[in-house]
Structures are given as C-alpha cells and as structure tokens.
C-alpha cells in the first residue's frame, strides 16, 4: 500500500456538522465560517466515468487505534464532487493486534447496531466497521455470497463459488473465491453433493441445508423439507410459499430441502431416518482457508492491475464500498465513496478500481454499495464507533453483514485527553464563553471507565484570559490561545483561535417554520468580527426576548437553542441580545482598550401551522410546453393534460416561467384526474444549486380527481424552483392496472400548491462596509481602476483617472502595481467542468502571488453568473483565499462584474465587491496599506 500522506489540520466541508455556524441557513452564513487549510493539488483521479483530472480539496486524518487510521477527504472532479473515507489497517500479522472479523449474521440491521452487538472477545473492542455483501434486498435479506465467521462456514454463495475478502488466523487478508464443499448421506449410505448451505436463493437442483447460522429472519420459500437433529430426521414439513416463511432453525437443528432430481429422495425420508449433512468452505484455486470472510462481487484490482468494467450493468456511478490488500496481505484499505448526492456523485466500478490501485491495492474487491455503503470509526476515548460517511438514503440502511475491525483494549487508565469545543469550531470571541469538553483515552485510544474518569484541571497561558473547572473559556483578547487539560500524567491541548470582538450577530437560520404544536427546531447564534470571521455565541451569553405563551426556547446543551411551538397556529419574532456584561467578565482587554460595544440584537422569525401557498393554478396551461402536454378541463377551469405514449414513456409540460417554491415549504400537493392506467405523475424541480430533483407521485390506480402530496427532499439545497410537471406511463409488462385495449394513458393536473408555515421576513438594517468610500477617499489612493461594462459612465467626475477598466471578460491574468488580477471568465457550471477549471486557475494564481515579493494582493474577477458556481465551489474558493491571506499576510478580494446591484462586504478577511451592470464602480487601491487596502465608490456615488 502507498505511504501515509501528511495529516492536514482541517475537516472537509461536508463533515462540519451543527451545532455551530454551519447549521442550516443561507449561503452567506455557510461561507463565512469555512477557514480551512488548503491542501496541495493531487494527481489525476478517476471520475465517475473512469477518467478525468481532479484535485483534492480537503483532508482529515486521525488514529483510531494502534494499527488503524482513518483518512477522509473531498475531491473536485470535472463532473462531480467526491467524498471518500479510508480505513488504513495494519493487520494482526503486522504486529498491530488488529483483526478483521465477520460482522452480523442474525438478520438485517444497521452497521452501528451490529457493531454494538459484536462479540469482540475478552480484552478486545470494536474500533471500526463497514457494510459487507450484496443481499436479497427484496426477499429474505440474506447475503448472496459466502461468509465465514471465527473459522466456521456461515453461508455459501447462491450458485457457484463467490468472490470474497478473507482474513487468516494471523491477520493477513486476500481476495479469493469460496466454493461450497459438502455432502448429504442418506439412509442406506447413498451420498449426494450438498448444493446449498444457508444460501439466499435455494439451488434449482440438489440438496440445500439451513441451520441456526442462517443470516436472516425467515427461510426462503421452498418445497417440502425435513428437520434433522443429531443425525436423525425429527420432522417432515410441507412446502411453504411467501409470505409464510419458515423461522430460522433452532440451534442444533438442520432443515434439509431439495429440488429437481433430489426432491423424490427427500420425499422418501421419514422420522427416525439417519441423514448426515456435512458442509465446509473450499478456496477455489487453493491456498489456506480464511478464518473470517465476507462476500463481494466485482474484482477491482487483480495482481496490481485495475480492472475495466465498462459495459457491465453495475458500472454506473454510485456509492461504493471496497476492500483492498497490499501484496503481502498485511495492510488493508476499507474504503467508502459517497454517491447519489450533490456533494458526492459516486464512482463507477472502473473508476473505483483505479482509486484502489492508486491507494496501493495489489488486489481489491467491490462490496455492496448504494444505500448500503456505511463506514464507522471510533474517536479517541469513545466506547463505540460512529458513522463517518454520508449514506445516500440519509440514514443507515439495515444490511445482513459487514466487516468489524477489532483491536486489543487498553488498560482503561487515562493516558491523554481529546479536547473539543461544544458545538462548532475551535473559535471564540474575547470575553464570551467557549465551552470545551475533555474526553480521556487510554494508551490504546480506548475509553476510560467512569470510575477512572476524574475531572482534569484546565489551564492556559498567563494573561490570555481564564478557564473555569468546567472547561468554560473566556479569552482576554484576539489571537491563538492554547488550552490544556491535565490530570496526573495524562494531558491534552487544543488551539483556540480568538477572533476580534463581535460586531454583529445573526440567528442561523433566521426563519423557523413548524408544522404543528409540539414540533421542535434548532438554531444557532453566530457572531462575526470586523473582518467577517465567524464563531458560535453560546446560550449562556445571550438574553432572549420572545412570546413565552407561544414558544418554548431552551439551551440544547450543544451550543445552540431548540424552539418548540406551544400552540397550533402563530407567528412572532424572537430577539437575541449578547449580554453587555459578558466581555467585562474576562481578563483585562489587550493594551487597556475599552471593551467593544455589544453588537445589535439578532432577530429570528417564528411561525407554526401549515397553509397552502398557490404556485400554479394552471389557468395558463396553453403556455406550458412539452411532449404530450396540452390544455384541458381542470378542477375547475383549465388544467394541464399530459398524454404519455401508450407503450411506456413520459409526457411533460415546462412552466412558462420559473415557479419559486417558498423556502420553508414542507411538501407540494397537486390534483390529479386519474385514468387507472398506473401512470405516475411527477413534479420536477431545480434545487438552490441548480441540481435536478424529481418528486414522483404514486401510480394512478384510480379514476376521477384525487389530491396527492409530495414531500420535499430534506437533504437538497433550498430554495427549489418547479421546472416541469410530467407523467410517465409504465411499460405494458410492468403496469399494475390491467391494460385496456385502445386506451391511451391520460392524466389531467391542476392546482399546484406548497404547504408552508408562515413566518414573515426578518429585516435588519446594516451599515455599509468600511471599504465603501467617498470620491475623495478613493482619489487619495495611489492608483485606481474601474469595474463595469465597456463605455459606461464613470462613478464620479471628481475621481482622478483610472489605470484601466475591468469588464469581466476577455482579459488574461496580469499583475499591476502589487495586485495580481485573476479574471475567471468561465460561466460553465461547477459540475460541467467550470469548477475544476476555476479552482485550478485560482490555486495557480495564489501560488504565484505567494512567491512574488512585489505582490501584496490577489483580485479574483468574475462575471455575474449565479447558477455557475455551486455552494461547495464558493465555499472552497473562500477557504483558499482566506488561508492565503492568513498564511502570507497578503490581501484578497473577489470582484463580480455585471451584478444586479452594488454590494460590498467581507468574509474571513476576504473582501467582496459586486459591481452593477449599469454605471462604473471605481476602486482605489494600495496593496501594501495598513488596514483596508481598497476604497470603493459605487456608480453614482460622491
């Protein structure tokens, strides 16, 4: 396997979870908190289609246990984002004591539940796990391939030998094929081959046996069967069919079934007959048998050569789980790749093989993917591993088996402390509370029992503030501060970045809409300093003013608040104020400066109770265009008729204008005049990133009018826009309703509405950013440039001549008077190659500017194209610019040309200027000035 890559002290965007500034909310709130270290460009990677250049955008790494390391990272490919988690494992034979063991085997369960029940054995613990084999998802739920646990055959593959990953007694692993070797000895001594053993799909010919190791709840439907115990027939059972399946055999009992030529021999058996069943695994091609093995399907790497799966049915981009081994089998990689999400598009089998090969796998196998892909890993001091990847179903899918990594348990005595801030990043404001938690861990990174878990003492450098015995830090002034927790020889440290005093606060989100009384939602208060850097403002430093007869608001214990509706229908506003005494409670301010004034209160709009917001009454159905779309009689008035092809196909009507869905809407409802044809209506959407989403209705098995409700997807980026209404007729063989000769499927749609809680709008007055200046201030800068359309009028006649004008297009990168300008003219969407092109160019420009002694700033210039840059690209760009600023001390600005209106601001110290499409904005610059280096005069300003 390849050497370990350097650890980078950051977490990918998708792994930063609430509570904290990254709680769900507007993009502006998201962008202001992503200050992460920018990794160097990485080599080309396999995209979902098996090719293309890509760059790594974020990486974290941590030790899970001696011999087990987790590496997680994001990548930007030309056509997708990717999220990848890798468990890098030194197996027991390499001296680590780590073993890979069969996980599960008692019916479908989540990987977390199976890991919690796994018998790791005396002196051992489960430190990580992944899902395992493909399984009979629409039937028994049993795995389709072979399985061996603790040296015992648990189940055999359906059919011939099955692919598997196996692990030997001393730890080494390999990819192999496992076949079933076994026999049935009948009365009189006749011996027949055993064709199936705890097999998900009983063989069409021969005998199959089922035991208490059957890895599902009920046996598959079979013909007649006999029960065996101690080598004797104890009962003869009749055939069973779905849904009445036989229960799992009791321990010590074997159920024997037969098909084909073996069926008469089974039917001749009677209670008391002597019948012996033997079953064992056989390694196809020879070699030692593994002690633990889990089945898979497609081989990804063979003898160091990645395999090409192009043209195979399972080669579409999807979530993936794979296992790879080094040449000697002593090192394994257990990998998941997230997919079917905007944040991660998944990989094809071919691309997955290339990835495993790049990771150093000499041999690798694909395990079950899709919604099954799950990876768990423990934190230092944590008793049970938790989910690290993002399963595509939005939650863990129950699966029949997996692989558990077990490691020697430690002595339970504290050897160190893992220190983490409660709810959010390790950032704080001077004088405001930042609660830290210290979790002890032993020498093997395992948990410390409560009886050994005494409270550590806290400390920080003299003059940097104070921290109380409960881990509540109040820093005295800006700058990094190292916090230490210590008890005896065990200690741990955490760097906390203390920002400037908060100049504004906001609730994230700033609107909460609940459906009914008793429902609960969560919000975070986020503060921003003068440079736009963000941190959590904890509840202990906040005073709330709200209607307590309608709402209950409480500290959730994780740095945020929960709101519960007390009444069924209400709207009101919550006001949150930072306590004016909080700053004074800290140590004396730096340099004796007066405490900063408290920021203006934050406002949060609240509402409960759903009401229907009309989106389209379809009276304009004549303007909806598309194949099979036409106006017709609605309910009442006019409606939209969709007539898909009778042999199966889709009719669709495109809206004459985008239909914006209210941001807090819960669901859409639509009236459908059905024809009983089984046709499925659908509402097609674009999310806030422009990605497509489809809300599919039920198969229409009714006639006449019926209202259907379609929940909006919880994981997509809001707001949504309705783009089309469609209807898809099933192919004749799949239609649930009986076909009617000569009848063409035909649906009529009417009354599209959104079920939405009322909250109102929070309007907060703001002051212009300090870079917005007068003509005199702009003129006082050493030099000036203009931004706006060619030929547009200059901002003010009193402004001195400009050195040049930026129009946002047609100009290559250049350096002028200490500023490196990077025009990014591409308006291609992020996932159509534009993102990779822009981020690659930005990285190159930042690398050049960091080396140039005469360059003091970077200016990114882009045309206004709101649908081109998705939220992850925008966050990545901000992160790169902010880190450039922090690491070099140089400046950065993003200038947008042709925006609808003027705006100026900053986030994480990166300035932003949106120049409108009318008039010319003039900017005075001094790349080496103390303080702000730009002064901006909007068009028409004085």
PDB file of N, CA, C and O in Angstrom, residues 266-305:
ATOM      1  N   UNK A 266     -35.755 -36.751  -1.018  1.00  0.00           N
ATOM      2  CA  UNK A 266     -36.154 -36.053   0.199  1.00  0.00           C
ATOM      3  C   UNK A 266     -37.556 -36.493   0.632  1.00  0.00           C
ATOM      4  O   UNK A 266     -37.813 -36.729   1.821  1.00  0.00           O
ATOM      5  N   UNK A 267     -38.455 -36.639  -0.369  1.00  0.00           N
ATOM      6  CA  UNK A 267     -39.842 -37.012  -0.048  1.00  0.00           C
ATOM      7  C   UNK A 267     -39.932 -38.403   0.566  1.00  0.00           C
ATOM      8  O   UNK A 267     -40.901 -38.712   1.265  1.00  0.00           O
ATOM      9  N   UNK A 268     -38.935 -39.252   0.327  1.00  0.00           N
ATOM     10  CA  UNK A 268     -38.965 -40.622   0.858  1.00  0.00           C
ATOM     11  C   UNK A 268     -38.513 -40.699   2.310  1.00  0.00           C
ATOM     12  O   UNK A 268     -38.639 -41.754   2.935  1.00  0.00           O
ATOM     13  N   UNK A 269     -37.973 -39.619   2.845  1.00  0.00           N
ATOM     14  CA  UNK A 269     -37.464 -39.651   4.217  1.00  0.00           C
ATOM     15  C   UNK A 269     -38.608 -39.640   5.219  1.00  0.00           C
ATOM     16  O   UNK A 269     -39.651 -38.999   5.007  1.00  0.00           O
ATOM     17  N   UNK A 270     -38.371 -40.370   6.347  1.00  0.00           N
ATOM     18  CA  UNK A 270     -39.352 -40.461   7.403  1.00  0.00           C
ATOM     19  C   UNK A 270     -38.685 -40.181   8.762  1.00  0.00           C
ATOM     20  O   UNK A 270     -37.479 -40.372   8.917  1.00  0.00           O
ATOM     21  N   UNK A 271     -39.463 -39.745   9.745  1.00  0.00           N
ATOM     22  CA  UNK A 271     -38.869 -39.513  11.063  1.00  0.00           C
ATOM     23  C   UNK A 271     -38.104 -40.732  11.563  1.00  0.00           C
ATOM     24  O   UNK A 271     -38.558 -41.872  11.421  1.00  0.00           O
ATOM     25  N   UNK A 272     -36.949 -40.511  12.107  1.00  0.00           N
ATOM     26  CA  UNK A 272     -36.073 -41.567  12.604  1.00  0.00           C
ATOM     27  C   UNK A 272     -35.015 -41.980  11.624  1.00  0.00           C
ATOM     28  O   UNK A 272     -34.034 -42.637  12.016  1.00  0.00           O
ATOM     29  N   UNK A 273     -35.159 -41.631  10.321  1.00  0.00           N
ATOM     30  CA  UNK A 273     -34.135 -41.994   9.341  1.00  0.00           C
ATOM     31  C   UNK A 273     -32.817 -41.294   9.676  1.00  0.00           C
ATOM     32  O   UNK A 273     -32.786 -40.139  10.130  1.00  0.00           O
ATOM     33  N   UNK A 274     -31.722 -42.008   9.408  1.00  0.00           N
ATOM     34  CA  UNK A 274     -30.392 -41.445   9.625  1.00  0.00           C
ATOM     35  C   UNK A 274     -29.979 -40.650   8.393  1.00  0.00           C
ATOM     36  O   UNK A 274     -29.884 -41.200   7.289  1.00  0.00           O
ATOM     37  N   UNK A 275     -29.718 -39.371   8.573  1.00  0.00           N
ATOM     38  CA  UNK A 275     -29.271 -38.485   7.485  1.00  0.00           C
ATOM     39  C   UNK A 275     -28.166 -37.600   8.043  1.00  0.00           C
ATOM     40  O   UNK A 275     -28.347 -36.930   9.064  1.00  0.00           O
ATOM     41  N   UNK A 276     -27.013 -37.616   7.385  1.00  0.00           N
ATOM     42  CA  UNK A 276     -25.878 -36.804   7.822  1.00  0.00           C
ATOM     43  C   UNK A 276     -25.621 -35.700   6.805  1.00  0.00           C
ATOM     44  O   UNK A 276     -25.588 -35.961   5.590  1.00  0.00           O
ATOM     45  N   UNK A 277     -25.430 -34.486   7.275  1.00  0.00           N
ATOM     46  CA  UNK A 277     -25.128 -33.337   6.418  1.00  0.00           C
ATOM     47  C   UNK A 277     -23.779 -32.776   6.836  1.00  0.00           C
ATOM     48  O   UNK A 277     -23.539 -32.510   8.024  1.00  0.00           O
ATOM     49  N   UNK A 278     -22.881 -32.607   5.864  1.00  0.00           N
ATOM     50  CA  UNK A 278     -21.568 -32.004   6.113  1.00  0.00           C
ATOM     51  C   UNK A 278     -21.386 -30.832   5.161  1.00  0.00           C
ATOM     52  O   UNK A 278     -21.733 -30.925   3.980  1.00  0.00           O
ATOM     53  N   UNK A 279     -20.838 -29.723   5.675  1.00  0.00           N
ATOM     54  CA  UNK A 279     -20.607 -28.539   4.835  1.00  0.00           C
ATOM     55  C   UNK A 279     -19.304 -27.887   5.247  1.00  0.00           C
ATOM     56  O   UNK A 279     -18.993 -27.774   6.441  1.00  0.00           O
ATOM     57  N   UNK A 280     -18.526 -27.464   4.266  1.00  0.00           N
ATOM     58  CA  UNK A 280     -17.259 -26.800   4.546  1.00  0.00           C
ATOM     59  C   UNK A 280     -16.951 -25.843   3.387  1.00  0.00           C
ATOM     60  O   UNK A 280     -17.391 -26.056   2.255  1.00  0.00           O
ATOM     61  N   UNK A 281     -16.190 -24.789   3.644  1.00  0.00           N
ATOM     62  CA  UNK A 281     -15.777 -23.896   2.561  1.00  0.00           C
ATOM     63  C   UNK A 281     -14.571 -24.473   1.830  1.00  0.00           C
ATOM     64  O   UNK A 281     -13.764 -25.210   2.414  1.00  0.00           O
ATOM     65  N   UNK A 282     -14.473 -24.151   0.564  1.00  0.00           N
ATOM     66  CA  UNK A 282     -13.345 -24.577  -0.265  1.00  0.00           C
ATOM     67  C   UNK A 282     -12.792 -23.340  -0.974  1.00  0.00           C
ATOM     68  O   UNK A 282     -13.551 -22.594  -1.612  1.00  0.00           O
ATOM     69  N   UNK A 283     -11.499 -23.116  -0.841  1.00  0.00           N
ATOM     70  CA  UNK A 283     -10.866 -21.989  -1.525  1.00  0.00           C
ATOM     71  C   UNK A 283     -10.584 -22.400  -2.962  1.00  0.00           C
ATOM     72  O   UNK A 283      -9.713 -23.229  -3.220  1.00  0.00           O
ATOM     73  N   UNK A 284     -11.351 -21.830  -3.880  1.00  0.00           N
ATOM     74  CA  UNK A 284     -11.131 -22.134  -5.293  1.00  0.00           C
ATOM     75  C   UNK A 284      -9.741 -21.667  -5.694  1.00  0.00           C
ATOM     76  O   UNK A 284      -9.335 -20.539  -5.415  1.00  0.00           O
ATOM     77  N   UNK A 285      -8.987 -22.526  -6.350  1.00  0.00           N
ATOM     78  CA  UNK A 285      -7.624 -22.187  -6.726  1.00  0.00           C
ATOM     79  C   UNK A 285      -6.616 -22.513  -5.661  1.00  0.00           C
ATOM     80  O   UNK A 285      -5.415 -22.268  -5.841  1.00  0.00           O
ATOM     81  N   UNK A 286      -7.063 -23.071  -4.523  1.00  0.00           N
ATOM     82  CA  UNK A 286      -6.134 -23.495  -3.487  1.00  0.00           C
ATOM     83  C   UNK A 286      -5.807 -22.375  -2.519  1.00  0.00           C
ATOM     84  O   UNK A 286      -6.353 -21.274  -2.560  1.00  0.00           O
ATOM     85  N   UNK A 287      -4.877 -22.658  -1.638  1.00  0.00           N
ATOM     86  CA  UNK A 287      -4.481 -21.698  -0.630  1.00  0.00           C
ATOM     87  C   UNK A 287      -5.204 -21.944   0.671  1.00  0.00           C
ATOM     88  O   UNK A 287      -6.192 -22.680   0.734  1.00  0.00           O
ATOM     89  N   UNK A 288      -4.711 -21.325   1.744  1.00  0.00           N
ATOM     90  CA  UNK A 288      -5.314 -21.556   3.059  1.00  0.00           C
ATOM     91  C   UNK A 288      -6.706 -20.938   3.139  1.00  0.00           C
ATOM     92  O   UNK A 288      -7.016 -19.950   2.479  1.00  0.00           O
ATOM     93  N   UNK A 289      -7.531 -21.552   3.971  1.00  0.00           N
ATOM     94  CA  UNK A 289      -8.866 -21.008   4.187  1.00  0.00           C
ATOM     95  C   UNK A 289      -8.811 -19.835   5.159  1.00  0.00           C
ATOM     96  O   UNK A 289      -8.043 -19.868   6.135  1.00  0.00           O
ATOM     97  N   UNK A 290      -9.609 -18.818   4.929  1.00  0.00           N
ATOM     98  CA  UNK A 290      -9.655 -17.707   5.882  1.00  0.00           C
ATOM     99  C   UNK A 290     -10.413 -18.087   7.138  1.00  0.00           C
ATOM    100  O   UNK A 290     -11.241 -19.005   7.140  1.00  0.00           O
ATOM    101  N   UNK A 291     -10.154 -17.386   8.207  1.00  0.00           N
ATOM    102  CA  UNK A 291     -10.887 -17.565   9.452  1.00  0.00           C
ATOM    103  C   UNK A 291     -12.156 -16.718   9.442  1.00  0.00           C
ATOM    104  O   UNK A 291     -13.176 -17.086  10.002  1.00  0.00           O
ATOM    105  N   UNK A 292     -12.087 -15.559   8.767  1.00  0.00           N
ATOM    106  CA  UNK A 292     -13.244 -14.683   8.592  1.00  0.00           C
ATOM    107  C   UNK A 292     -13.298 -14.250   7.135  1.00  0.00           C
ATOM    108  O   UNK A 292     -12.260 -13.957   6.529  1.00  0.00           O
ATOM    109  N   UNK A 293     -14.496 -14.240   6.571  1.00  0.00           N
ATOM    110  CA  UNK A 293     -14.641 -13.836   5.175  1.00  0.00           C
ATOM    111  C   UNK A 293     -16.036 -13.260   4.953  1.00  0.00           C
ATOM    112  O   UNK A 293     -17.016 -13.708   5.560  1.00  0.00           O
ATOM    113  N   UNK A 294     -16.107 -12.275   4.077  1.00  0.00           N
ATOM    114  CA  UNK A 294     -17.375 -11.663   3.667  1.00  0.00           C
ATOM    115  C   UNK A 294     -17.386 -11.598   2.150  1.00  0.00           C
ATOM    116  O   UNK A 294     -16.378 -11.249   1.522  1.00  0.00           O
ATOM    117  N   UNK A 295     -18.539 -11.938   1.575  1.00  0.00           N
ATOM    118  CA  UNK A 295     -18.641 -11.972   0.122  1.00  0.00           C
ATOM    119  C   UNK A 295     -18.722 -10.582  -0.501  1.00  0.00           C
ATOM    120  O   UNK A 295     -19.078  -9.591   0.135  1.00  0.00           O
ATOM    121  N   UNK A 296     -18.382 -10.522  -1.769  1.00  0.00           N
ATOM    122  CA  UNK A 296     -18.496  -9.321  -2.589  1.00  0.00           C
ATOM    123  C   UNK A 296     -18.870  -9.730  -3.997  1.00  0.00           C
ATOM    124  O   UNK A 296     -19.395 -10.826  -4.212  1.00  0.00           O
ATOM    125  N   UNK A 297     -18.593  -8.870  -4.947  1.00  0.00           N
ATOM    126  CA  UNK A 297     -18.982  -9.232  -6.309  1.00  0.00           C
ATOM    127  C   UNK A 297     -17.863  -8.974  -7.298  1.00  0.00           C
ATOM    128  O   UNK A 297     -17.128  -9.878  -7.658  1.00  0.00           O
ATOM    129  N   UNK A 298     -17.695  -7.740  -7.736  1.00  0.00           N
ATOM    130  CA  UNK A 298     -16.755  -7.467  -8.832  1.00  0.00           C
ATOM    131  C   UNK A 298     -15.326  -7.290  -8.316  1.00  0.00           C
ATOM    132  O   UNK A 298     -15.077  -6.540  -7.365  1.00  0.00           O
ATOM    133  N   UNK A 299     -14.403  -7.978  -8.956  1.00  0.00           N
ATOM    134  CA  UNK A 299     -12.987  -7.800  -8.639  1.00  0.00           C
ATOM    135  C   UNK A 299     -12.529  -6.491  -9.264  1.00  0.00           C
ATOM    136  O   UNK A 299     -12.751  -6.232 -10.449  1.00  0.00           O
ATOM    137  N   UNK A 300     -11.887  -5.640  -8.466  1.00  0.00           N
ATOM    138  CA  UNK A 300     -11.493  -4.301  -8.919  1.00  0.00           C
ATOM    139  C   UNK A 300     -10.033  -4.232  -9.340  1.00  0.00           C
ATOM    140  O   UNK A 300      -9.692  -3.533 -10.295  1.00  0.00           O
ATOM    141  N   UNK A 301      -9.163  -4.909  -8.592  1.00  0.00           N
ATOM    142  CA  UNK A 301      -7.725  -4.938  -8.897  1.00  0.00           C
ATOM    143  C   UNK A 301      -7.266  -6.382  -8.791  1.00  0.00           C
ATOM    144  O   UNK A 301      -7.587  -7.071  -7.811  1.00  0.00           O
ATOM    145  N   UNK A 302      -6.533  -6.849  -9.791  1.00  0.00           N
ATOM    146  CA  UNK A 302      -6.008  -8.211  -9.807  1.00  0.00           C
ATOM    147  C   UNK A 302      -4.509  -8.147 -10.050  1.00  0.00           C
ATOM    148  O   UNK A 302      -4.071  -7.630 -11.083  1.00  0.00           O
ATOM    149  N   UNK A 303      -3.739  -8.648  -9.064  1.00  0.00           N
ATOM    150  CA  UNK A 303      -2.274  -8.695  -9.180  1.00  0.00           C
ATOM    151  C   UNK A 303      -1.703  -7.346  -9.612  1.00  0.00           C
ATOM    152  O   UNK A 303      -0.827  -7.254 -10.459  1.00  0.00           O
ATOM    153  N   UNK A 304      -2.219  -6.274  -9.001  1.00  0.00           N
ATOM    154  CA  UNK A 304      -1.700  -4.941  -9.273  1.00  0.00           C
ATOM    155  C   UNK A 304      -2.253  -4.277 -10.503  1.00  0.00           C
ATOM    156  O   UNK A 304      -1.802  -3.175 -10.849  1.00  0.00           O
ATOM    157  N   UNK A 305      -3.227  -4.889 -11.175  1.00  0.00           N
ATOM    158  CA  UNK A 305      -3.780  -4.319 -12.417  1.00  0.00           C
ATOM    159  C   UNK A 305      -5.248  -3.948 -12.179  1.00  0.00           C
ATOM    160  O   UNK A 305      -6.074  -4.835 -11.900  1.00  0.00           O
TER     161      UNK A 305
END
